[in-house]
Amino acid sequence: MTCNPLRTLLCLVWLVIFFAASLILLPVAALIGHFSPEKKDAFCYPIVKSALKVLWHLAGVKPQITGMQNIPENQAVLYVGNHRSFFDIIILASILPGRISVVAKKEMEHIPLLSTWMRNIHCLFLDRSNVRAGAQMVLDGIALMKNGISVLIFPEGTRNKGGGMLEFKGGAFKLATKPGLPVVPVVQTGTREMFEDLKPFGVKGAKTTVTILPAIETAGMPRAAQNQLHTQVHDSMEKVFNSLQK
């Protein structure tokens, strides 16, 4: 598969424009946050979501979105997604409602400007080689959710290059079960064809779907059910994923 040179150029130009503008926007965000963290969130989230939407529009993507009515209102939730592409994050972080923290790999914490925006929207950085740091990340995520900020995780742990879905890591689900908040599974298809499968480097438009499954309530859930929650969510998502791939 080959990329679309024009769309690739448009995306690169947009990234240059956005990060150049960040040299002004980030100091403004820091100044606002000095006086009011809530107003800083109100400033940063619309900017980030709008920038991400422009990026996938320029890439030629028109995702077919179903199930938005399944998202509980007026409370934080744990969004659980399958992971095949960087565009999984770009699309979901821009279309899901409210304030959202994304769990990202530790390496992204060192990317200039991007990491600052990620911290401004409360992203959690996971060091998969450090068990203690992983446990602290869960505690930090629970604190965010208790403060009304939803969390988006990809519990396969890495981008899946094959068919179906990889096994889920069960520890991430403590973000929902500990505070007793809902889990909302989200299945995406077609995102890998936009970027990772292309030769040479670049982007192209692709048919993508976002399917939001019914929320799973965890308040009062028995311990045995909590221990099997990651398997239950995985199997329900994989069934939908496989049906959409046909």
PDB file of C-alpha atoms in Angstrom:
ATOM      1  CA  MET A   1       0.000   0.000   0.000  1.00  0.00           C
ATOM      2  CA  THR A   2       1.244   3.500  -0.835  1.00  0.00           C
ATOM      3  CA  CYS A   3       0.590   6.811   0.841  1.00  0.00           C
ATOM      4  CA  ASN A   4      -1.212   9.857  -0.529  1.00  0.00           C
ATOM      5  CA  PRO A   5       1.577  12.461  -1.028  1.00  0.00           C
ATOM      6  CA  LEU A   6      -0.748  15.467  -0.930  1.00  0.00           C
ATOM      7  CA  ARG A   7      -2.510  14.404   2.258  1.00  0.00           C
ATOM      8  CA  THR A   8       0.832  13.527   3.841  1.00  0.00           C
ATOM      9  CA  LEU A   9       2.135  17.022   3.020  1.00  0.00           C
ATOM     10  CA  LEU A  10      -1.017  18.682   4.385  1.00  0.00           C
ATOM     11  CA  CYS A  11      -0.699  16.754   7.671  1.00  0.00           C
ATOM     12  CA  LEU A  12       2.975  17.685   8.024  1.00  0.00           C
ATOM     13  CA  VAL A  13       2.232  21.363   7.315  1.00  0.00           C
ATOM     14  CA  TRP A  14      -0.561  21.323   9.899  1.00  0.00           C
ATOM     15  CA  LEU A  15       1.770  19.814  12.527  1.00  0.00           C
ATOM     16  CA  VAL A  16       4.363  22.519  11.838  1.00  0.00           C
ATOM     17  CA  ILE A  17       1.690  25.232  12.161  1.00  0.00           C
ATOM     18  CA  PHE A  18       0.299  23.755  15.377  1.00  0.00           C
ATOM     19  CA  PHE A  19       3.638  23.332  17.111  1.00  0.00           C
ATOM     20  CA  ALA A  20       4.736  26.811  16.018  1.00  0.00           C
ATOM     21  CA  ALA A  21       1.537  28.208  17.526  1.00  0.00           C
ATOM     22  CA  SER A  22       2.284  26.185  20.660  1.00  0.00           C
ATOM     23  CA  LEU A  23       5.200  28.487  21.403  1.00  0.00           C
ATOM     24  CA  ILE A  24       2.552  31.106  22.190  1.00  0.00           C
ATOM     25  CA  LEU A  25      -0.321  28.917  23.385  1.00  0.00           C
ATOM     26  CA  LEU A  26       1.633  26.892  25.951  1.00  0.00           C
ATOM     27  CA  PRO A  27       2.895  29.930  27.908  1.00  0.00           C
ATOM     28  CA  VAL A  28      -0.677  31.272  27.905  1.00  0.00           C
ATOM     29  CA  ALA A  29      -1.901  27.920  29.269  1.00  0.00           C
ATOM     30  CA  ALA A  30       0.751  27.997  31.988  1.00  0.00           C
ATOM     31  CA  LEU A  31      -0.268  31.513  32.992  1.00  0.00           C
ATOM     32  CA  ILE A  32      -3.943  30.552  33.163  1.00  0.00           C
ATOM     33  CA  GLY A  33      -3.095  27.450  35.195  1.00  0.00           C
ATOM     34  CA  HIS A  34      -1.211  29.563  37.715  1.00  0.00           C
ATOM     35  CA  PHE A  35      -4.505  31.196  38.661  1.00  0.00           C
ATOM     36  CA  SER A  36      -7.082  28.491  37.865  1.00  0.00           C
ATOM     37  CA  PRO A  37      -6.465  24.808  36.950  1.00  0.00           C
ATOM     38  CA  GLU A  38     -10.119  24.517  35.882  1.00  0.00           C
ATOM     39  CA  LYS A  39      -9.802  27.395  33.417  1.00  0.00           C
ATOM     40  CA  LYS A  40      -6.559  25.873  32.137  1.00  0.00           C
ATOM     41  CA  ASP A  41      -8.470  22.661  31.319  1.00  0.00           C
ATOM     42  CA  ALA A  42     -11.169  24.721  29.607  1.00  0.00           C
ATOM     43  CA  PHE A  43      -8.444  26.397  27.533  1.00  0.00           C
ATOM     44  CA  CYS A  44      -6.345  23.336  26.644  1.00  0.00           C
ATOM     45  CA  TYR A  45      -8.867  20.608  25.884  1.00  0.00           C
ATOM     46  CA  PRO A  46     -10.674  22.411  23.021  1.00  0.00           C
ATOM     47  CA  ILE A  47      -7.329  23.314  21.439  1.00  0.00           C
ATOM     48  CA  VAL A  48      -6.005  19.755  21.550  1.00  0.00           C
ATOM     49  CA  LYS A  49      -9.269  18.167  20.375  1.00  0.00           C
ATOM     50  CA  SER A  50      -9.610  20.639  17.507  1.00  0.00           C
ATOM     51  CA  ALA A  51      -5.985  20.119  16.422  1.00  0.00           C
ATOM     52  CA  LEU A  52      -6.445  16.344  16.357  1.00  0.00           C
ATOM     53  CA  LYS A  53      -9.695  16.615  14.389  1.00  0.00           C
ATOM     54  CA  VAL A  54      -8.027  18.815  11.780  1.00  0.00           C
ATOM     55  CA  LEU A  55      -5.212  16.263  11.500  1.00  0.00           C
ATOM     56  CA  TRP A  56      -7.432  13.296  10.732  1.00  0.00           C
ATOM     57  CA  HIS A  57      -9.634  15.370   8.422  1.00  0.00           C
ATOM     58  CA  LEU A  58      -6.528  16.346   6.443  1.00  0.00           C
ATOM     59  CA  ALA A  59      -5.540  12.672   6.311  1.00  0.00           C
ATOM     60  CA  GLY A  60      -8.838  12.011   4.520  1.00  0.00           C
ATOM     61  CA  VAL A  61     -10.557  10.079   7.280  1.00  0.00           C
ATOM     62  CA  LYS A  62     -14.313  10.106   7.820  1.00  0.00           C
ATOM     63  CA  PRO A  63     -14.874   7.652  10.671  1.00  0.00           C
ATOM     64  CA  GLN A  64     -18.253   5.980  10.928  1.00  0.00           C
ATOM     65  CA  ILE A  65     -19.171   6.443  14.599  1.00  0.00           C
ATOM     66  CA  THR A  66     -21.895   4.453  16.329  1.00  0.00           C
ATOM     67  CA  GLY A  67     -22.935   4.033  19.961  1.00  0.00           C
ATOM     68  CA  MET A  68     -22.311   7.525  21.363  1.00  0.00           C
ATOM     69  CA  GLN A  69     -25.537   7.080  23.335  1.00  0.00           C
ATOM     70  CA  ASN A  70     -23.793   4.308  25.311  1.00  0.00           C
ATOM     71  CA  ILE A  71     -21.502   6.784  27.080  1.00  0.00           C
ATOM     72  CA  PRO A  72     -22.797   7.578  30.601  1.00  0.00           C
ATOM     73  CA  GLU A  73     -23.365  11.275  31.209  1.00  0.00           C
ATOM     74  CA  ASN A  74     -22.049  13.465  34.009  1.00  0.00           C
ATOM     75  CA  GLN A  75     -19.399  11.054  35.292  1.00  0.00           C
ATOM     76  CA  ALA A  76     -15.924   9.871  34.464  1.00  0.00           C
ATOM     77  CA  VAL A  77     -15.553   6.519  32.702  1.00  0.00           C
ATOM     78  CA  LEU A  78     -12.746   4.181  31.697  1.00  0.00           C
ATOM     79  CA  TYR A  79     -12.629   3.946  27.903  1.00  0.00           C
ATOM     80  CA  VAL A  80     -11.032   0.708  26.710  1.00  0.00           C
ATOM     81  CA  GLY A  81      -9.863   0.604  23.091  1.00  0.00           C
ATOM     82  CA  ASN A  82      -8.171  -1.868  20.795  1.00  0.00           C
ATOM     83  CA  HIS A  83      -4.852  -0.635  19.435  1.00  0.00           C
ATOM     84  CA  ARG A  84      -3.641  -0.964  15.848  1.00  0.00           C
ATOM     85  CA  SER A  85      -2.415   2.542  14.985  1.00  0.00           C
ATOM     86  CA  PHE A  86      -1.302   5.923  16.291  1.00  0.00           C
ATOM     87  CA  PHE A  87      -4.541   7.169  14.739  1.00  0.00           C
ATOM     88  CA  ASP A  88      -6.532   5.180  17.327  1.00  0.00           C
ATOM     89  CA  ILE A  89      -5.471   7.787  19.868  1.00  0.00           C
ATOM     90  CA  ILE A  90      -5.796  10.744  17.504  1.00  0.00           C
ATOM     91  CA  ILE A  91      -9.397   9.881  16.609  1.00  0.00           C
ATOM     92  CA  LEU A  92     -10.696   8.810  20.026  1.00  0.00           C
ATOM     93  CA  ALA A  93      -9.094  11.645  21.991  1.00  0.00           C
ATOM     94  CA  SER A  94     -10.805  14.124  19.681  1.00  0.00           C
ATOM     95  CA  ILE A  95     -14.322  12.646  19.427  1.00  0.00           C
ATOM     96  CA  LEU A  96     -15.007  11.292  22.925  1.00  0.00           C
ATOM     97  CA  PRO A  97     -16.820  13.859  25.094  1.00  0.00           C
ATOM     98  CA  GLY A  98     -15.491  15.791  28.057  1.00  0.00           C
ATOM     99  CA  ARG A  99     -12.052  15.791  29.629  1.00  0.00           C
ATOM    100  CA  ILE A 100     -10.020  12.684  28.806  1.00  0.00           C
ATOM    101  CA  SER A 101      -6.642  11.489  30.003  1.00  0.00           C
ATOM    102  CA  VAL A 102      -4.830   9.078  27.672  1.00  0.00           C
ATOM    103  CA  VAL A 103      -2.466   6.400  29.000  1.00  0.00           C
ATOM    104  CA  ALA A 104       0.665   6.649  26.830  1.00  0.00           C
ATOM    105  CA  LYS A 105       4.039   4.948  26.834  1.00  0.00           C
ATOM    106  CA  LYS A 106       6.787   6.551  28.908  1.00  0.00           C
ATOM    107  CA  GLU A 107       8.896   7.415  25.869  1.00  0.00           C
ATOM    108  CA  MET A 108       6.388  10.058  24.756  1.00  0.00           C
ATOM    109  CA  GLU A 109       7.085  12.066  27.907  1.00  0.00           C
ATOM    110  CA  HIS A 110      10.349  13.260  26.362  1.00  0.00           C
ATOM    111  CA  ILE A 111       9.013  14.672  23.070  1.00  0.00           C
ATOM    112  CA  PRO A 112       9.266  18.492  23.176  1.00  0.00           C
ATOM    113  CA  LEU A 113       5.993  20.464  22.968  1.00  0.00           C
ATOM    114  CA  LEU A 114       3.891  17.337  22.420  1.00  0.00           C
ATOM    115  CA  SER A 115       4.610  16.072  25.939  1.00  0.00           C
ATOM    116  CA  THR A 116       3.697  19.478  27.378  1.00  0.00           C
ATOM    117  CA  TRP A 117       0.303  19.383  25.687  1.00  0.00           C
ATOM    118  CA  MET A 118      -0.146  15.813  26.934  1.00  0.00           C
ATOM    119  CA  ARG A 119       0.587  16.847  30.516  1.00  0.00           C
ATOM    120  CA  ASN A 120      -1.793  19.789  30.118  1.00  0.00           C
ATOM    121  CA  ILE A 121      -4.630  17.351  29.378  1.00  0.00           C
ATOM    122  CA  HIS A 122      -3.549  15.069  32.247  1.00  0.00           C
ATOM    123  CA  CYS A 123      -2.137  12.213  30.170  1.00  0.00           C
ATOM    124  CA  LEU A 124      -0.611   9.356  32.163  1.00  0.00           C
ATOM    125  CA  PHE A 125       2.795   8.038  31.143  1.00  0.00           C
ATOM    126  CA  LEU A 126       3.329   4.313  31.676  1.00  0.00           C
ATOM    127  CA  ASP A 127       6.746   2.732  32.181  1.00  0.00           C
ATOM    128  CA  ARG A 128       6.011  -0.896  31.324  1.00  0.00           C
ATOM    129  CA  SER A 129       9.394  -2.018  32.665  1.00  0.00           C
ATOM    130  CA  ASN A 130       8.749  -0.645  36.168  1.00  0.00           C
ATOM    131  CA  VAL A 131       6.075  -2.411  38.235  1.00  0.00           C
ATOM    132  CA  ARG A 132       6.120   0.218  40.986  1.00  0.00           C
ATOM    133  CA  ALA A 133       5.714   3.045  38.470  1.00  0.00           C
ATOM    134  CA  GLY A 134       2.822   1.149  36.888  1.00  0.00           C
ATOM    135  CA  ALA A 135       1.078   0.867  40.246  1.00  0.00           C
ATOM    136  CA  GLN A 136       1.570   4.597  40.831  1.00  0.00           C
ATOM    137  CA  MET A 137       0.115   5.338  37.391  1.00  0.00           C
ATOM    138  CA  VAL A 138      -3.043   3.442  38.376  1.00  0.00           C
ATOM    139  CA  LEU A 139      -3.324   5.485  41.572  1.00  0.00           C
ATOM    140  CA  ASP A 140      -2.840   8.711  39.619  1.00  0.00           C
ATOM    141  CA  GLY A 141      -5.500   7.636  37.132  1.00  0.00           C
ATOM    142  CA  ILE A 142      -7.976   6.821  39.896  1.00  0.00           C
ATOM    143  CA  ALA A 143      -7.409  10.289  41.340  1.00  0.00           C
ATOM    144  CA  LEU A 144      -8.151  11.847  37.947  1.00  0.00           C
ATOM    145  CA  MET A 145     -11.340   9.826  37.548  1.00  0.00           C
ATOM    146  CA  LYS A 146     -12.534  10.800  41.010  1.00  0.00           C
ATOM    147  CA  ASN A 147     -12.020  14.383  39.842  1.00  0.00           C
ATOM    148  CA  GLY A 148     -14.294  13.847  36.844  1.00  0.00           C
ATOM    149  CA  ILE A 149     -11.657  13.163  34.170  1.00  0.00           C
ATOM    150  CA  SER A 150     -12.192  10.038  32.057  1.00  0.00           C
ATOM    151  CA  VAL A 151      -9.252   7.803  31.147  1.00  0.00           C
ATOM    152  CA  LEU A 152      -8.587   6.139  27.792  1.00  0.00           C
ATOM    153  CA  ILE A 153      -6.473   2.967  27.834  1.00  0.00           C
ATOM    154  CA  PHE A 154      -5.328   0.414  25.260  1.00  0.00           C
ATOM    155  CA  PRO A 155      -4.830  -2.715  27.387  1.00  0.00           C
ATOM    156  CA  GLU A 156      -3.276  -4.786  24.590  1.00  0.00           C
ATOM    157  CA  GLY A 157      -0.127  -2.940  25.667  1.00  0.00           C
ATOM    158  CA  THR A 158       1.183  -2.363  22.141  1.00  0.00           C
ATOM    159  CA  ARG A 159      -0.068  -1.836  18.612  1.00  0.00           C
ATOM    160  CA  ASN A 160      -1.388  -5.108  17.205  1.00  0.00           C
ATOM    161  CA  LYS A 161       0.075  -5.904  13.768  1.00  0.00           C
ATOM    162  CA  GLY A 162      -1.932  -9.083  13.167  1.00  0.00           C
ATOM    163  CA  GLY A 163      -5.554 -10.142  13.055  1.00  0.00           C
ATOM    164  CA  GLY A 164      -7.955 -10.259  15.970  1.00  0.00           C
ATOM    165  CA  MET A 165      -6.870  -8.679  19.249  1.00  0.00           C
ATOM    166  CA  LEU A 166      -4.042  -9.320  21.686  1.00  0.00           C
ATOM    167  CA  GLU A 167      -4.779 -10.332  25.275  1.00  0.00           C
ATOM    168  CA  PHE A 168      -5.666  -7.513  27.671  1.00  0.00           C
ATOM    169  CA  LYS A 169      -3.573  -6.598  30.687  1.00  0.00           C
ATOM    170  CA  GLY A 170      -5.910  -6.949  33.683  1.00  0.00           C
ATOM    171  CA  GLY A 171      -4.243  -4.405  35.987  1.00  0.00           C
ATOM    172  CA  ALA A 172      -5.434  -1.424  33.943  1.00  0.00           C
ATOM    173  CA  PHE A 173      -9.049  -2.213  34.797  1.00  0.00           C
ATOM    174  CA  LYS A 174      -8.405  -1.263  38.424  1.00  0.00           C
ATOM    175  CA  LEU A 175      -8.771   2.313  37.180  1.00  0.00           C
ATOM    176  CA  ALA A 176     -12.511   1.585  37.001  1.00  0.00           C
ATOM    177  CA  THR A 177     -13.088  -1.114  39.625  1.00  0.00           C
ATOM    178  CA  LYS A 178     -11.347   0.679  42.508  1.00  0.00           C
ATOM    179  CA  PRO A 179     -13.507   3.850  42.307  1.00  0.00           C
ATOM    180  CA  GLY A 180     -16.543   1.876  41.045  1.00  0.00           C
ATOM    181  CA  LEU A 181     -16.879   3.710  37.730  1.00  0.00           C
ATOM    182  CA  PRO A 182     -18.152   2.400  34.376  1.00  0.00           C
ATOM    183  CA  VAL A 183     -16.045   0.732  31.690  1.00  0.00           C
ATOM    184  CA  VAL A 184     -16.889   1.739  28.110  1.00  0.00           C
ATOM    185  CA  PRO A 185     -15.396  -0.565  25.421  1.00  0.00           C
ATOM    186  CA  VAL A 186     -14.580   1.101  22.086  1.00  0.00           C
ATOM    187  CA  VAL A 187     -13.746  -0.886  18.947  1.00  0.00           C
ATOM    188  CA  GLN A 188     -11.932   0.716  16.000  1.00  0.00           C
ATOM    189  CA  THR A 189     -11.197  -0.704  12.558  1.00  0.00           C
ATOM    190  CA  GLY A 190      -9.349   0.649   9.534  1.00  0.00           C
ATOM    191  CA  THR A 191      -6.863   2.872  11.365  1.00  0.00           C
ATOM    192  CA  ARG A 192      -3.800   0.753  10.586  1.00  0.00           C
ATOM    193  CA  GLU A 193      -4.456   1.183   6.861  1.00  0.00           C
ATOM    194  CA  MET A 194      -4.125   4.956   7.319  1.00  0.00           C
ATOM    195  CA  PHE A 195      -0.508   4.960   8.461  1.00  0.00           C
ATOM    196  CA  GLU A 196       1.335   1.874   9.680  1.00  0.00           C
ATOM    197  CA  ASP A 197       0.647  -0.329   6.637  1.00  0.00           C
ATOM    198  CA  LEU A 198       1.830   2.288   4.123  1.00  0.00           C
ATOM    199  CA  LYS A 199       5.055   2.218   2.119  1.00  0.00           C
ATOM    200  CA  PRO A 200       6.827   4.619   2.107  1.00  0.00           C
ATOM    201  CA  PHE A 201       6.128   6.745   5.180  1.00  0.00           C
ATOM    202  CA  GLY A 202       2.945   8.791   4.923  1.00  0.00           C
ATOM    203  CA  VAL A 203      -0.830   8.823   5.390  1.00  0.00           C
ATOM    204  CA  LYS A 204      -3.874   8.141   3.269  1.00  0.00           C
ATOM    205  CA  GLY A 205      -7.606   8.170   3.746  1.00  0.00           C
ATOM    206  CA  ALA A 206      -9.192   4.898   4.801  1.00  0.00           C
ATOM    207  CA  LYS A 207     -12.568   3.537   5.789  1.00  0.00           C
ATOM    208  CA  THR A 208     -12.606   3.531   9.578  1.00  0.00           C
ATOM    209  CA  THR A 209     -15.244   2.689  12.147  1.00  0.00           C
ATOM    210  CA  VAL A 210     -15.634   3.592  15.816  1.00  0.00           C
ATOM    211  CA  THR A 211     -18.111   1.394  17.674  1.00  0.00           C
ATOM    212  CA  ILE A 212     -18.895   2.296  21.285  1.00  0.00           C
ATOM    213  CA  LEU A 213     -20.302  -0.675  23.176  1.00  0.00           C
ATOM    214  CA  PRO A 214     -22.689  -0.482  26.168  1.00  0.00           C
ATOM    215  CA  ALA A 215     -21.081   0.629  29.424  1.00  0.00           C
ATOM    216  CA  ILE A 216     -20.280  -1.974  32.071  1.00  0.00           C
ATOM    217  CA  GLU A 217     -21.043  -0.823  35.603  1.00  0.00           C
ATOM    218  CA  THR A 218     -18.397  -1.812  38.158  1.00  0.00           C
ATOM    219  CA  ALA A 219     -19.935  -0.327  41.319  1.00  0.00           C
ATOM    220  CA  GLY A 220     -20.682  -3.239  43.642  1.00  0.00           C
ATOM    221  CA  MET A 221     -19.156  -5.752  41.230  1.00  0.00           C
ATOM    222  CA  PRO A 222     -18.048  -8.939  43.071  1.00  0.00           C
ATOM    223  CA  ARG A 223     -14.306  -9.563  43.319  1.00  0.00           C
ATOM    224  CA  ALA A 224     -14.532 -12.675  41.131  1.00  0.00           C
ATOM    225  CA  ALA A 225     -16.235 -10.669  38.383  1.00  0.00           C
ATOM    226  CA  GLN A 226     -13.617  -7.910  38.699  1.00  0.00           C
ATOM    227  CA  ASN A 227     -10.864 -10.479  38.175  1.00  0.00           C
ATOM    228  CA  GLN A 228     -12.515 -11.648  34.947  1.00  0.00           C
ATOM    229  CA  LEU A 229     -13.493  -8.184  33.701  1.00  0.00           C
ATOM    230  CA  HIS A 230     -10.541  -7.810  31.339  1.00  0.00           C
ATOM    231  CA  THR A 231     -11.389 -11.144  29.677  1.00  0.00           C
ATOM    232  CA  GLN A 232     -15.076 -10.259  29.419  1.00  0.00           C
ATOM    233  CA  VAL A 233     -14.337  -6.898  27.800  1.00  0.00           C
ATOM    234  CA  HIS A 234     -11.714  -8.378  25.472  1.00  0.00           C
ATOM    235  CA  ASP A 235     -14.026 -11.116  24.212  1.00  0.00           C
ATOM    236  CA  SER A 236     -16.946  -8.750  23.605  1.00  0.00           C
ATOM    237  CA  MET A 237     -14.698  -6.315  21.724  1.00  0.00           C
ATOM    238  CA  GLU A 238     -13.008  -8.996  19.656  1.00  0.00           C
ATOM    239  CA  LYS A 239     -16.380 -10.358  18.574  1.00  0.00           C
ATOM    240  CA  VAL A 240     -17.386  -6.909  17.290  1.00  0.00           C
ATOM    241  CA  PHE A 241     -13.954  -6.328  15.722  1.00  0.00           C
ATOM    242  CA  ASN A 242     -14.063  -9.606  13.804  1.00  0.00           C
ATOM    243  CA  SER A 243     -17.610  -8.952  12.586  1.00  0.00           C
ATOM    244  CA  LEU A 244     -16.592  -5.541  11.233  1.00  0.00           C
ATOM    245  CA  GLN A 245     -13.558  -6.971   9.456  1.00  0.00           C
ATOM    246  CA  LYS A 246     -15.683  -9.327   7.332  1.00  0.00           C
TER     247      LYS A 246
END
